[in-house]
Amino acid sequence: MALTGVLRPGHVQMRVLDLEESVKFYGDVLGLVETGRDAQNRVYFKTWDERDHNSFIIRQADKAGLDFYAFKVDSKASLDKFEADLRAYGVSTERIPAGEMLETGERVRFEIPSGHLIELYAEKKDVGNGLPYVNPEAWTALAEKGIAPIRMDHILLYGPDIEKSQKIFEDVLGFYLVEHVVLEDDTTDLAIWLSCATKAHDLAFVRHPEPGKVHHVAFQLESWERVLRAADIMTMNKVTIDMGPTRHGITRGTTIYAFDPSGNRFETYCGGYSSYPDWQPIKWTVDEVGRGIFYHDRKLNDAFLSVVT
Amino acid sequence: MALTGVLRPGHVQMRVLDLEESVKFYGDVLGLVETGRDAQNRVYFKTWDERDHNSFIIRQADKAGLDFYAFKVDSKASLDKFEADLRAYGVSTERIPAGEMLETGERVRFEIPSGHLIELYAEKKDVGNGLPYVNPEAWTALAEKGIAPIRMDHILLYGPDIEKSQKIFEDVLGFYLVEHVVLEDDTTDLAIWLSCATKAHDLAFVRHPEPGKVHHVAFQLESWERVLRAADIMTMNKVTIDMGPTRHGITRGTTIYAFDPSGNRFETYCGGYSSYPDWQPIKWTVDEVGRGIFYHDRKLNDAFLSVVT
Amino acid sequence: MALTGVLRPGHVQMRVLDLEESVKFYGDVLGLVETGRDAQNRVYFKTWDERDHNSFIIRQADKAGLDFYAFKVDSKASLDKFEADLRAYGVSTERIPAGEMLETGERVRFEIPSGHLIELYAEKKDVGNGLPYVNPEAWTALAEKGIAPIRMDHILLYGPDIEKSQKIFEDVLGFYLVEHVVLEDDTTDLAIWLSCATKAHDLAFVRHPEPGKVHHVAFQLESWERVLRAADIMTMNKVTIDMGPTRHGITRGTTIYAFDPSGNRFETYCGGYSSYPDWQPIKWTVDEVGRGIFYHDRKLNDAFLSVVT
Amino acid sequence: MALTGVLRPGHVQMRVLDLEESVKFYGDVLGLVETGRDAQNRVYFKTWDERDHNSFIIRQADKAGLDFYAFKVDSKASLDKFEADLRAYGVSTERIPAGEMLETGERVRFEIPSGHLIELYAEKKDVGNGLPYVNPEAWTALAEKGIAPIRMDHILLYGPDIEKSQKIFEDVLGFYLVEHVVLEDDTTDLAIWLSCATKAHDLAFVRHPEPGKVHHVAFQLESWERVLRAADIMTMNKVTIDMGPTRHGITRGTTIYAFDPSGNRFETYCGGYSSYPDWQPIKWTVDEVGRGIFYHDRKLNDAFLSVVT
């Protein structure tokens, strides 16, 4: 009861074009902590404040983009139950054995109608955030190494059939709709923001003809002043900024969109309200979507609806 | 699944010595929105951004302090189940009919071993936050009327037998321990912080001989700059500040403690980390409790352990 | 000695296309305080925290733009001396009698080679900032009415012969160069930032073929969080934002450029370093001017070099 | 004209009890940059953003406290003129040759009636702030090493005859009074805040029977969030905080007072308004001095009026 089942986004695996360049970028500029490399030559990262062994994994490939996005569930019993429920719902699942990813237990993987691979898992080793579990200080020096986000926060996926993906997350995994953008027919959603707990979004979708695309992975910052600092660090490191610093109308969060060296967009995000499953979703009409996405500019830039990896 | 059962703190009813003076204080200085008065002469408030009809209720009495603290649950089915589970656990419960509080459904009330009345309820009317559910702006003018917190956030209760109260919240209601302060015996908790979802605390207890006391009700602010603004407004309105602006080591939140005109302590609180039920609780030893409570002063002031209502 | 002669920017008079629409904009949205109207139908404003009667004056005209920009000097003796020095330097001056502007003493007006009218004056009535001169509070309710800047801060002028204007400000009026952008010839300045005291700029120029144009009048905010709030208020009031929130590389200040209802650009500006006359000026080469102006985007938008009034 | 004569506080020399412990403290915790040591075994520091070679100098002694406090003047001509003017005013002066302090020109030293040694100098080597003078970034990594203030900002001196010291600064050196606290007789000042340019204080005095004492040296931070960070770093390094984070009513600045390892109080200070010599000074009556000094607590702590070095 209370918070059970799906707890939060747990890890995301991304493809990059040049591994060492990306390791340098994610380690030194974004300021993630490298926690390991595996036999497949994947590099594992976590934010300084995350306690689980990894949340962001990269591997080298010819094409940038998303491999899979995963949620941590509260127990192996929940993992088994979700697998059974998914199958009963008509979703094929695959078991990936414990240890296939470093310090990570067995995973249940499934593809959703938008063309993305989603995973669930119950176990990942607690390696701590660098502060002791007894009498800790408020933060460590790692909190100021690079942009240094607090956590891997959410993902925005682009693909078709987003309403079918939404139903799986709602009906089987207990997610709920927080905000959505409705097309001119006042029926079809252009975009949806879903939460599994109290974040304004743990996962979002934009309707898009090509399946399996990713718009951005978001990392949470602590304050609007940290958003400014992130933008400064991007400039100092010649990181291409797509948009920001600004605010989203949707979720109210403050934000910068920028690109990693492979062209994967990432977001450094702060704030946004806390949402609850008993709340009425907020609706945006498509004529106001510009303000919904970029609250200050009140219009989408060209890249927003077109550049995905 | 995901976030079910107990969702969040929903309402708290406090006793004040002079109703109209308190209405003025909570309305004009703290900046809550008055949403109604009932036949019992209770005055109902919500924060500007809360959507449910009320979260903070005051009534006039000879003695300040807490009447009851309530959590919203996700459904009437959960309410029924919790009532049955509490009774099975040996906790007496009482049903309070819908409408006894304005715009609020049936409540299940029970007394916990620390001597406090706790309530559960499933229904409270959505009156909105003053922004439309279609194409809203980011905030309204009410966000700058008085201190203007975002939500009623948590409570700190003082009383005996806190480990017995803790067990009810954990075993029956699905809460989990986030942080705790342990006495010299390394076994007995002096204080505990409990969460029902992802806030670092929805409820906290300090061991105290006298039952049923309240240390403070906390209201959430959006930023450290809003904490400064809150302190400024307190000074402009001659509100007695107990401590702050400062940071807590426990939860890492930033804070001011101050007193309402009746001597009830309240907190204007910002930040703190998000916690999850799979996280190992953080332990504080009693020799470091000063730093745990007031991170900068590193010592408790006299009032902290003695002044309660 | 110390701070004498020219003290600070004192007032600026702008032309607007619709007086009442502009009064509403500058009063309600920007949050200036209206302090009077005169027989010429000019409307006078000050920021909430300025003590002198007025700093921003508008009049209705067929064409938006600048009438004149003025500096307060420390005494009538300085005013007389500056007039004599200007004439000795070959600059024609005109005396405008006390009272021609509300609550303002005699002014010395002159035209500079870039085609702008500049004024000096020694007297403007102290009407206070709404706080008493004995035991004041830290701020008043006016600090939260609209965007509510602290002061009229500086102006950016566009015109030819900026090096000749610069020499007048340096040689006669005691200004000094803080930063400049140099064209490919490494000799000719594209833009210059000048200070009369410790602000990184009290006045700036961009080389431009058409004389007498204004790029923006800037108003100072107290913090980066107030810059966000300003951008939010602009969106809520459908004010067109040209650029921002962002940072300038030049001066390091944070900023938003936006347009008033007549198309006059204004800036809400925060921070920037304090400069001193013994400091070596900072030079920007024209290939880096994008980063100098918009530190995060690192390129000029089309409007920056073309849209002036 | 404009800003001439006395430009700003330039250097302060303090006595510490253990040199290497203090070097570690000022370098690693406060985050000053060590720029040299001289034959007298003095250690020289500057803040990361200051351009002149040094602003804060320490030497080991048996007793903590102030050696001297110095202002930079705009030219050697001004230095000569100030020396002549001081002598004409009846103040004895002493010339200290160039090079007696590292990278610092000739100094004129004099004792003021409050018992403090004040110095003037015109030359100190520009060593830069670590950013180039051509196309600089907005800040460097040094801006996040320790507390990392922007500049040595001001000093508060304790001693007798403060009105006589005030007259020297006003009549000879061109300072002006910004705020003052008046005793019950409504005539005698308990405390005065003086500015030589546009800072709300470059120098302050509190009336005190013992001559030559120092209350604190202040270092400027950029934002209220940096004040929080400073307090956090103090706790992490077991630095004793005297008061704060809080706001001053006088100057409106935000602040922490804390002690160096020798018991010298220092301040990490942010904001405060910009003042001008044409402004009417703000007066505080002694019954409101608590709010004037500590705006939120509204009372002086015991240490404020008694602990000086």
mmCIF file of N, CA and C in Angstrom, chain B residues 28 37 59 78 96 100 110 114 125 129 133 137 142 145 151 196-198 203-204 223 269 290-291 293 300:
data_model
loop_
_atom_site.group_PDB
_atom_site.id
_atom_site.type_symbol
_atom_site.label_atom_id
_atom_site.label_comp_id
_atom_site.label_asym_id
_atom_site.label_seq_id
_atom_site.Cartn_x
_atom_site.Cartn_y
_atom_site.Cartn_z
ATOM 1 N N ASP B 28 -3.889 36.346 5.882
ATOM 2 C CA ASP B 28 -3.107 37.476 5.363
ATOM 3 C C ASP B 28 -1.607 37.261 5.477
ATOM 4 N N ARG B 37 -16.630 28.321 6.204
ATOM 5 C CA ARG B 37 -16.839 28.211 7.665
ATOM 6 C C ARG B 37 -18.047 27.300 7.859
ATOM 7 N N ARG B 59 -10.257 25.982 14.845
ATOM 8 C CA ARG B 59 -11.433 26.272 15.684
ATOM 9 C C ARG B 59 -10.944 26.941 16.949
ATOM 10 N N SER B 78 -10.400 1.507 -0.400
ATOM 11 C CA SER B 78 -9.216 1.546 0.466
ATOM 12 C C SER B 78 -9.594 1.995 1.874
ATOM 13 N N ILE B 96 -16.781 8.911 10.928
ATOM 14 C CA ILE B 96 -17.379 10.245 11.005
ATOM 15 C C ILE B 96 -18.065 10.486 9.669
ATOM 16 N N GLU B 100 -19.538 16.075 7.740
ATOM 17 C CA GLU B 100 -19.239 16.632 9.077
ATOM 18 C C GLU B 100 -18.186 17.724 8.907
ATOM 19 N N PHE B 110 -8.960 7.302 14.261
ATOM 20 C CA PHE B 110 -8.425 6.390 15.276
ATOM 21 C C PHE B 110 -7.353 7.102 16.078
ATOM 22 N N SER B 114 0.764 7.347 20.596
ATOM 23 C CA SER B 114 1.369 8.617 21.020
ATOM 24 C C SER B 114 0.319 9.616 21.487
ATOM 25 N N LYS B 125 -13.831 17.633 -2.066
ATOM 26 C CA LYS B 125 -14.215 18.258 -3.326
ATOM 27 C C LYS B 125 -13.035 18.974 -3.996
ATOM 28 N N ASN B 129 -7.124 25.097 -8.190
ATOM 29 C CA ASN B 129 -6.110 25.996 -7.617
ATOM 30 C C ASN B 129 -6.203 27.399 -8.205
ATOM 31 N N TYR B 133 -8.268 23.951 -15.826
ATOM 32 C CA TYR B 133 -7.717 22.633 -16.162
ATOM 33 C C TYR B 133 -7.393 22.522 -17.654
ATOM 34 N N GLU B 137 -2.007 28.990 -16.838
ATOM 35 C CA GLU B 137 -0.745 29.698 -16.631
ATOM 36 C C GLU B 137 0.052 28.970 -15.547
ATOM 37 N N LEU B 142 -2.486 34.748 -6.324
ATOM 38 C CA LEU B 142 -2.531 34.213 -4.957
ATOM 39 C C LEU B 142 -1.183 33.650 -4.515
ATOM 40 N N LYS B 145 0.353 36.280 -2.319
ATOM 41 C CA LYS B 145 -0.407 36.915 -1.232
ATOM 42 C C LYS B 145 0.067 36.321 0.083
ATOM 43 N N ARG B 151 1.663 23.812 -0.339
ATOM 44 C CA ARG B 151 0.795 22.779 0.225
ATOM 45 C C ARG B 151 1.032 22.643 1.724
ATOM 46 N N CYS B 196 4.675 8.229 3.237
ATOM 47 C CA CYS B 196 3.730 7.315 2.584
ATOM 48 C C CYS B 196 3.955 7.270 1.074
ATOM 49 N N ALA B 197 4.837 8.105 0.564
ATOM 50 C CA ALA B 197 5.050 8.093 -0.887
ATOM 51 C C ALA B 197 6.498 8.498 -1.173
ATOM 52 N N THR B 198 6.732 9.683 -1.646
ATOM 53 C CA THR B 198 8.098 10.068 -2.021
ATOM 54 C C THR B 198 8.589 11.325 -1.305
ATOM 55 N N LEU B 203 5.001 12.689 7.975
ATOM 56 C CA LEU B 203 4.639 12.549 9.390
ATOM 57 C C LEU B 203 5.919 12.260 10.147
ATOM 58 N N ALA B 204 6.095 12.913 11.294
ATOM 59 C CA ALA B 204 7.274 12.632 12.113
ATOM 60 C C ALA B 204 6.861 12.629 13.575
ATOM 61 N N SER B 223 11.181 27.519 -3.016
ATOM 62 C CA SER B 223 12.608 27.785 -3.198
ATOM 63 C C SER B 223 13.168 28.433 -1.946
ATOM 64 N N TYR B 269 8.768 25.393 4.866
ATOM 65 C CA TYR B 269 9.734 24.349 4.527
ATOM 66 C C TYR B 269 9.920 24.299 3.024
ATOM 67 N N GLY B 290 21.792 17.708 17.052
ATOM 68 C CA GLY B 290 21.762 19.153 16.839
ATOM 69 C C GLY B 290 22.005 19.489 15.374
ATOM 70 N N ARG B 291 23.025 18.881 14.807
ATOM 71 C CA ARG B 291 23.297 19.084 13.378
ATOM 72 C C ARG B 291 22.184 18.498 12.513
ATOM 73 N N ILE B 293 19.000 18.363 13.219
ATOM 74 C CA ILE B 293 17.811 19.233 13.208
ATOM 75 C C ILE B 293 18.154 20.597 12.611
ATOM 76 N N LEU B 300 20.530 22.160 19.246
ATOM 77 C CA LEU B 300 19.111 22.449 19.423
ATOM 78 C C LEU B 300 18.974 23.706 20.261
#
